[in-house]
Amino acid sequence: MLQADGHEVKEAHDGQQGVDMAAAERFDLILMDISMPVLDGRSATRHIRQGSGASRNARIVALTANVMPSEREDFLAQGMNGVLTKPLRKSDLRTVLGHQEATAPTETSVLIDHAHNAETYEVIGAENYPKLLARYSAEAETFIEWLQGDARLDRNDIADEAHKIAGNAALFGATAFRDTLVLIERSAKAGEDAAVMAAIATLPDIWKRSKKALAEVPPKE
């Protein structure tokens, strides 16, 4: 998306490589993935800010699949200038780059964010979209079966798996399903077992309705 808008892009494959690149070259903007090998996004940002490299004062924007209000505050405290959720929307990216005005977010959680879904369809193409949606549907249903199959699941495993599934839910604009997965992840990390079980109980119905909505309202070509 950045290259299509005429920007020059350089990619780091892990956090340490990102720190090294930022030390050697002045970047206008650093999109910092929070989950990276070697150094995570928080650590990489601290290294950049505390160093004397060329990009010490560059804008750094966090990239993460899921973000809670407390985590957003932590990202800013670590020296980041903003947060973008994955998968990236072209409109959000352009807002960060200053190409268009930001729109006020809505507080209403809907089943499907049709604008985001249509953007995903445009990016991955008519041929690949149904294949990826079918693959994700299978992953989501396997995850739900896994959650329902054993009451002794480890909290960390639940949080990790919910995080992965939530990221792909966002890709297809499955807002309500993603929100429930984020709640499961957050509650599992906090050790709130009752909240985890309550959210898990609602997940099958939310997924059933989300899947039906995705099938009934295909993106316009």
mmCIF file of C-alpha atoms in Angstrom:
data_model
loop_
_atom_site.group_PDB
_atom_site.id
_atom_site.type_symbol
_atom_site.label_atom_id
_atom_site.label_comp_id
_atom_site.label_asym_id
_atom_site.label_seq_id
_atom_site.Cartn_x
_atom_site.Cartn_y
_atom_site.Cartn_z
ATOM 1 C CA MET A 1 0.000 0.000 0.000
ATOM 2 C CA LEU A 2 2.821 2.412 0.801
ATOM 3 C CA GLN A 3 4.643 1.715 -2.428
ATOM 4 C CA ALA A 4 1.421 2.063 -4.406
ATOM 5 C CA ASP A 5 1.079 5.572 -2.949
ATOM 6 C CA GLY A 6 4.592 6.441 -4.110
ATOM 7 C CA HIS A 7 6.533 5.983 -0.870
ATOM 8 C CA GLU A 8 9.931 4.318 -0.549
ATOM 9 C CA VAL A 9 9.771 1.379 1.852
ATOM 10 C CA LYS A 10 12.519 -0.507 3.679
ATOM 11 C CA GLU A 11 11.737 -3.616 5.686
ATOM 12 C CA ALA A 12 13.418 -5.048 8.770
ATOM 13 C CA HIS A 13 12.957 -8.747 9.448
ATOM 14 C CA ASP A 14 13.419 -8.560 13.220
ATOM 15 C CA GLY A 15 13.554 -5.950 15.957
ATOM 16 C CA GLN A 16 17.334 -5.737 16.164
ATOM 17 C CA GLN A 17 17.633 -5.227 12.426
ATOM 18 C CA GLY A 18 15.066 -2.449 12.728
ATOM 19 C CA VAL A 19 17.120 -0.747 15.459
ATOM 20 C CA ASP A 20 20.264 -1.016 13.327
ATOM 21 C CA MET A 21 18.518 0.447 10.276
ATOM 22 C CA ALA A 22 17.080 3.295 12.342
ATOM 23 C CA ALA A 23 20.549 4.075 13.692
ATOM 24 C CA ALA A 24 22.060 4.239 10.219
ATOM 25 C CA GLU A 25 19.366 6.135 8.315
ATOM 26 C CA ARG A 26 16.848 8.912 8.951
ATOM 27 C CA PHE A 27 13.298 7.694 8.283
ATOM 28 C CA ASP A 28 10.222 9.897 8.037
ATOM 29 C CA LEU A 29 8.081 7.193 9.646
ATOM 30 C CA ILE A 30 8.769 3.846 11.322
ATOM 31 C CA LEU A 31 5.909 1.346 11.439
ATOM 32 C CA MET A 32 6.855 -0.795 14.430
ATOM 33 C CA ASP A 33 5.443 -4.321 14.626
ATOM 34 C CA ILE A 34 4.903 -5.113 18.293
ATOM 35 C CA SER A 35 5.476 -8.876 17.892
ATOM 36 C CA MET A 36 8.909 -9.442 16.310
ATOM 37 C CA PRO A 37 11.728 -11.923 16.888
ATOM 38 C CA VAL A 38 15.008 -10.948 18.620
ATOM 39 C CA LEU A 39 13.579 -7.648 19.947
ATOM 40 C CA ASP A 40 9.868 -6.932 20.273
ATOM 41 C CA GLY A 41 8.415 -3.584 19.220
ATOM 42 C CA ARG A 42 8.538 -2.053 22.700
ATOM 43 C CA SER A 43 12.203 -2.952 23.201
ATOM 44 C CA ALA A 44 13.167 -1.844 19.706
ATOM 45 C CA THR A 45 11.469 1.525 20.257
ATOM 46 C CA ARG A 46 13.288 2.055 23.552
ATOM 47 C CA HIS A 47 16.624 1.275 21.878
ATOM 48 C CA ILE A 48 15.921 3.755 19.090
ATOM 49 C CA ARG A 49 14.800 6.524 21.466
ATOM 50 C CA GLN A 50 17.666 6.004 23.905
ATOM 51 C CA GLY A 51 20.326 5.806 21.201
ATOM 52 C CA SER A 52 21.951 8.527 19.140
ATOM 53 C CA GLY A 53 21.059 7.166 15.702
ATOM 54 C CA ALA A 54 19.755 9.004 12.670
ATOM 55 C CA SER A 55 16.111 8.110 13.410
ATOM 56 C CA ARG A 56 16.174 8.762 17.138
ATOM 57 C CA ASN A 57 13.452 11.397 16.803
ATOM 58 C CA ALA A 58 11.550 9.860 13.890
ATOM 59 C CA ARG A 59 7.825 9.193 14.216
ATOM 60 C CA ILE A 60 7.240 5.621 15.389
ATOM 61 C CA VAL A 61 3.769 4.102 15.048
ATOM 62 C CA ALA A 62 2.953 0.739 16.612
ATOM 63 C CA LEU A 63 1.454 -2.043 14.503
ATOM 64 C CA THR A 64 -0.511 -4.646 16.431
ATOM 65 C CA ALA A 65 -3.394 -7.035 15.788
ATOM 66 C CA ASN A 66 -5.179 -6.210 19.029
ATOM 67 C CA VAL A 67 -4.801 -3.284 21.407
ATOM 68 C CA MET A 68 -6.429 -2.600 24.739
ATOM 69 C CA PRO A 69 -6.615 0.970 26.127
ATOM 70 C CA SER A 70 -3.942 0.174 28.732
ATOM 71 C CA GLU A 71 -1.661 -1.245 26.049
ATOM 72 C CA ARG A 72 -2.111 1.846 23.888
ATOM 73 C CA GLU A 73 -1.004 3.983 26.830
ATOM 74 C CA ASP A 74 2.007 1.715 27.327
ATOM 75 C CA PHE A 75 3.023 2.021 23.667
ATOM 76 C CA LEU A 76 2.971 5.793 23.980
ATOM 77 C CA ALA A 77 4.923 5.612 27.241
ATOM 78 C CA GLN A 78 7.591 3.535 25.479
ATOM 79 C CA GLY A 79 8.152 6.392 23.015
ATOM 80 C CA MET A 80 5.764 5.600 20.184
ATOM 81 C CA ASN A 81 3.713 8.341 18.568
ATOM 82 C CA GLY A 82 0.594 6.374 17.693
ATOM 83 C CA VAL A 83 -0.978 2.958 17.142
ATOM 84 C CA LEU A 84 -2.381 1.236 14.062
ATOM 85 C CA THR A 85 -4.208 -2.087 14.226
ATOM 86 C CA LYS A 86 -3.519 -4.919 11.804
ATOM 87 C CA PRO A 87 -4.529 -5.653 9.168
ATOM 88 C CA LEU A 88 -3.839 -2.148 7.934
ATOM 89 C CA ARG A 89 -6.559 -0.152 6.257
ATOM 90 C CA LYS A 90 -5.436 2.160 3.502
ATOM 91 C CA SER A 91 -7.503 4.993 4.974
ATOM 92 C CA ASP A 92 -5.884 4.609 8.422
ATOM 93 C CA LEU A 93 -2.418 4.497 6.904
ATOM 94 C CA ARG A 94 -3.084 7.610 4.852
ATOM 95 C CA THR A 95 -4.341 9.359 7.971
ATOM 96 C CA VAL A 96 -1.064 8.586 9.760
ATOM 97 C CA LEU A 97 0.847 9.863 6.734
ATOM 98 C CA GLY A 98 -1.236 13.042 6.761
ATOM 99 C CA HIS A 99 -2.924 12.418 3.409
ATOM 100 C CA GLN A 100 -6.501 12.610 4.656
ATOM 101 C CA GLU A 101 -8.516 13.688 7.640
ATOM 102 C CA ALA A 102 -9.224 11.222 10.387
ATOM 103 C CA THR A 103 -12.836 10.165 10.854
ATOM 104 C CA ALA A 104 -14.434 9.809 14.254
ATOM 105 C CA PRO A 105 -14.634 6.177 15.381
ATOM 106 C CA THR A 106 -18.008 4.694 16.188
ATOM 107 C CA GLU A 107 -18.732 3.077 19.531
ATOM 108 C CA THR A 108 -21.219 0.671 17.982
ATOM 109 C CA SER A 109 -19.914 -2.837 17.491
ATOM 110 C CA VAL A 110 -21.402 -4.351 14.333
ATOM 111 C CA LEU A 111 -21.099 -7.825 12.960
ATOM 112 C CA ILE A 112 -19.206 -6.829 9.831
ATOM 113 C CA ASP A 113 -17.266 -3.720 8.905
ATOM 114 C CA HIS A 114 -18.273 -3.765 5.248
ATOM 115 C CA ALA A 115 -15.877 -1.005 4.216
ATOM 116 C CA HIS A 116 -12.931 -2.909 5.654
ATOM 117 C CA ASN A 117 -14.148 -6.165 4.160
ATOM 118 C CA ALA A 118 -14.439 -4.554 0.718
ATOM 119 C CA GLU A 119 -10.935 -3.128 1.046
ATOM 120 C CA THR A 120 -9.564 -6.577 1.866
ATOM 121 C CA TYR A 121 -11.383 -7.966 -1.166
ATOM 122 C CA GLU A 122 -9.795 -5.286 -3.347
ATOM 123 C CA VAL A 123 -6.298 -5.950 -2.010
ATOM 124 C CA ILE A 124 -6.263 -9.773 -2.213
ATOM 125 C CA GLY A 125 -8.413 -10.083 -5.345
ATOM 126 C CA ALA A 126 -11.570 -11.868 -6.420
ATOM 127 C CA GLU A 127 -9.796 -15.198 -6.956
ATOM 128 C CA ASN A 128 -8.027 -15.381 -3.596
ATOM 129 C CA TYR A 129 -10.713 -13.864 -1.371
ATOM 130 C CA PRO A 130 -13.067 -16.878 -1.164
ATOM 131 C CA LYS A 131 -10.119 -19.237 -0.630
ATOM 132 C CA LEU A 132 -8.760 -17.179 2.253
ATOM 133 C CA LEU A 133 -12.209 -16.740 3.769
ATOM 134 C CA ALA A 134 -12.822 -20.495 3.622
ATOM 135 C CA ARG A 135 -9.434 -21.149 5.247
ATOM 136 C CA TYR A 136 -10.163 -18.639 7.989
ATOM 137 C CA SER A 137 -13.618 -20.106 8.600
ATOM 138 C CA ALA A 138 -12.043 -23.506 9.136
ATOM 139 C CA GLU A 139 -9.459 -22.034 11.515
ATOM 140 C CA ALA A 140 -12.134 -20.187 13.503
ATOM 141 C CA GLU A 141 -14.284 -23.281 13.853
ATOM 142 C CA THR A 142 -11.308 -25.427 14.862
ATOM 143 C CA PHE A 143 -10.449 -22.828 17.505
ATOM 144 C CA ILE A 144 -13.992 -22.822 18.889
ATOM 145 C CA GLU A 145 -14.030 -26.620 19.045
ATOM 146 C CA TRP A 146 -10.668 -26.540 20.847
ATOM 147 C CA LEU A 147 -12.015 -24.082 23.413
ATOM 148 C CA GLN A 148 -15.087 -26.204 24.047
ATOM 149 C CA GLY A 149 -13.229 -29.498 24.154
ATOM 150 C CA ASP A 150 -11.168 -29.153 27.338
ATOM 151 C CA ALA A 151 -11.977 -27.051 30.403
ATOM 152 C CA ARG A 152 -8.374 -27.333 31.631
ATOM 153 C CA LEU A 153 -6.775 -25.293 28.866
ATOM 154 C CA ASP A 154 -3.831 -23.091 29.836
ATOM 155 C CA ARG A 155 -4.653 -19.364 30.048
ATOM 156 C CA ASN A 156 -1.567 -18.400 28.063
ATOM 157 C CA ASP A 157 -2.498 -20.817 25.278
ATOM 158 C CA ILE A 158 -6.027 -19.418 25.181
ATOM 159 C CA ALA A 159 -4.704 -15.841 24.989
ATOM 160 C CA ASP A 160 -2.190 -16.700 22.248
ATOM 161 C CA GLU A 161 -4.692 -18.537 20.073
ATOM 162 C CA ALA A 162 -7.390 -15.889 20.547
ATOM 163 C CA HIS A 163 -4.857 -13.235 19.494
ATOM 164 C CA LYS A 164 -4.089 -15.085 16.250
ATOM 165 C CA ILE A 165 -7.727 -15.662 15.335
ATOM 166 C CA ALA A 166 -8.647 -12.057 16.197
ATOM 167 C CA GLY A 167 -6.037 -10.704 13.795
ATOM 168 C CA ASN A 168 -7.580 -12.552 10.874
ATOM 169 C CA ALA A 169 -11.105 -11.655 11.993
ATOM 170 C CA ALA A 170 -10.099 -8.023 11.597
ATOM 171 C CA LEU A 171 -8.842 -8.781 8.091
ATOM 172 C CA PHE A 172 -12.362 -9.735 7.005
ATOM 173 C CA GLY A 173 -14.028 -6.985 9.009
ATOM 174 C CA ALA A 174 -15.665 -9.450 11.425
ATOM 175 C CA THR A 175 -15.901 -6.785 14.115
ATOM 176 C CA ALA A 176 -18.108 -8.439 16.724
ATOM 177 C CA PHE A 177 -16.235 -11.747 16.491
ATOM 178 C CA ARG A 178 -12.902 -9.937 16.797
ATOM 179 C CA ASP A 179 -14.105 -7.933 19.805
ATOM 180 C CA THR A 180 -15.116 -11.111 21.617
ATOM 181 C CA LEU A 181 -11.765 -12.729 20.852
ATOM 182 C CA VAL A 182 -9.959 -9.663 22.185
ATOM 183 C CA LEU A 183 -12.049 -9.890 25.362
ATOM 184 C CA ILE A 184 -11.069 -13.559 25.733
ATOM 185 C CA GLU A 185 -7.392 -12.714 25.233
ATOM 186 C CA ARG A 186 -7.458 -9.805 27.687
ATOM 187 C CA SER A 187 -9.362 -11.780 30.336
ATOM 188 C CA ALA A 188 -7.072 -14.798 29.995
ATOM 189 C CA LYS A 189 -3.989 -12.614 30.423
ATOM 190 C CA ALA A 190 -5.544 -11.046 33.522
ATOM 191 C CA GLY A 191 -6.424 -14.441 35.013
ATOM 192 C CA GLU A 192 -10.138 -13.627 34.956
ATOM 193 C CA ASP A 193 -11.422 -17.160 34.443
ATOM 194 C CA ALA A 194 -15.106 -16.326 34.852
ATOM 195 C CA ALA A 195 -14.885 -13.620 32.176
ATOM 196 C CA VAL A 196 -13.022 -15.998 29.849
ATOM 197 C CA MET A 197 -15.680 -18.692 30.200
ATOM 198 C CA ALA A 198 -18.512 -16.192 29.743
ATOM 199 C CA ALA A 199 -16.971 -14.847 26.539
ATOM 200 C CA ILE A 200 -16.246 -18.350 25.229
ATOM 201 C CA ALA A 201 -19.914 -19.243 25.755
ATOM 202 C CA THR A 202 -20.996 -16.425 23.413
ATOM 203 C CA LEU A 203 -18.405 -17.156 20.726
ATOM 204 C CA PRO A 204 -20.189 -19.904 18.715
ATOM 205 C CA ASP A 205 -23.312 -17.800 18.158
ATOM 206 C CA ILE A 206 -21.336 -14.674 17.270
ATOM 207 C CA TRP A 207 -19.249 -16.661 14.798
ATOM 208 C CA LYS A 208 -22.341 -18.314 13.290
ATOM 209 C CA ARG A 209 -23.970 -14.939 12.650
ATOM 210 C CA SER A 210 -20.710 -13.380 11.423
ATOM 211 C CA LYS A 211 -20.061 -16.232 9.006
ATOM 212 C CA LYS A 212 -23.615 -15.948 7.656
ATOM 213 C CA ALA A 213 -23.221 -12.184 7.213
ATOM 214 C CA LEU A 214 -19.929 -12.628 5.363
ATOM 215 C CA ALA A 215 -21.543 -15.138 3.013
ATOM 216 C CA GLU A 216 -24.674 -13.070 2.377
ATOM 217 C CA VAL A 217 -23.015 -9.725 1.687
ATOM 218 C CA PRO A 218 -20.128 -10.339 -0.727
ATOM 219 C CA PRO A 219 -17.965 -7.352 -1.601
ATOM 220 C CA LYS A 220 -18.871 -5.456 -4.733
ATOM 221 C CA GLU A 221 -16.630 -6.000 -7.707
#
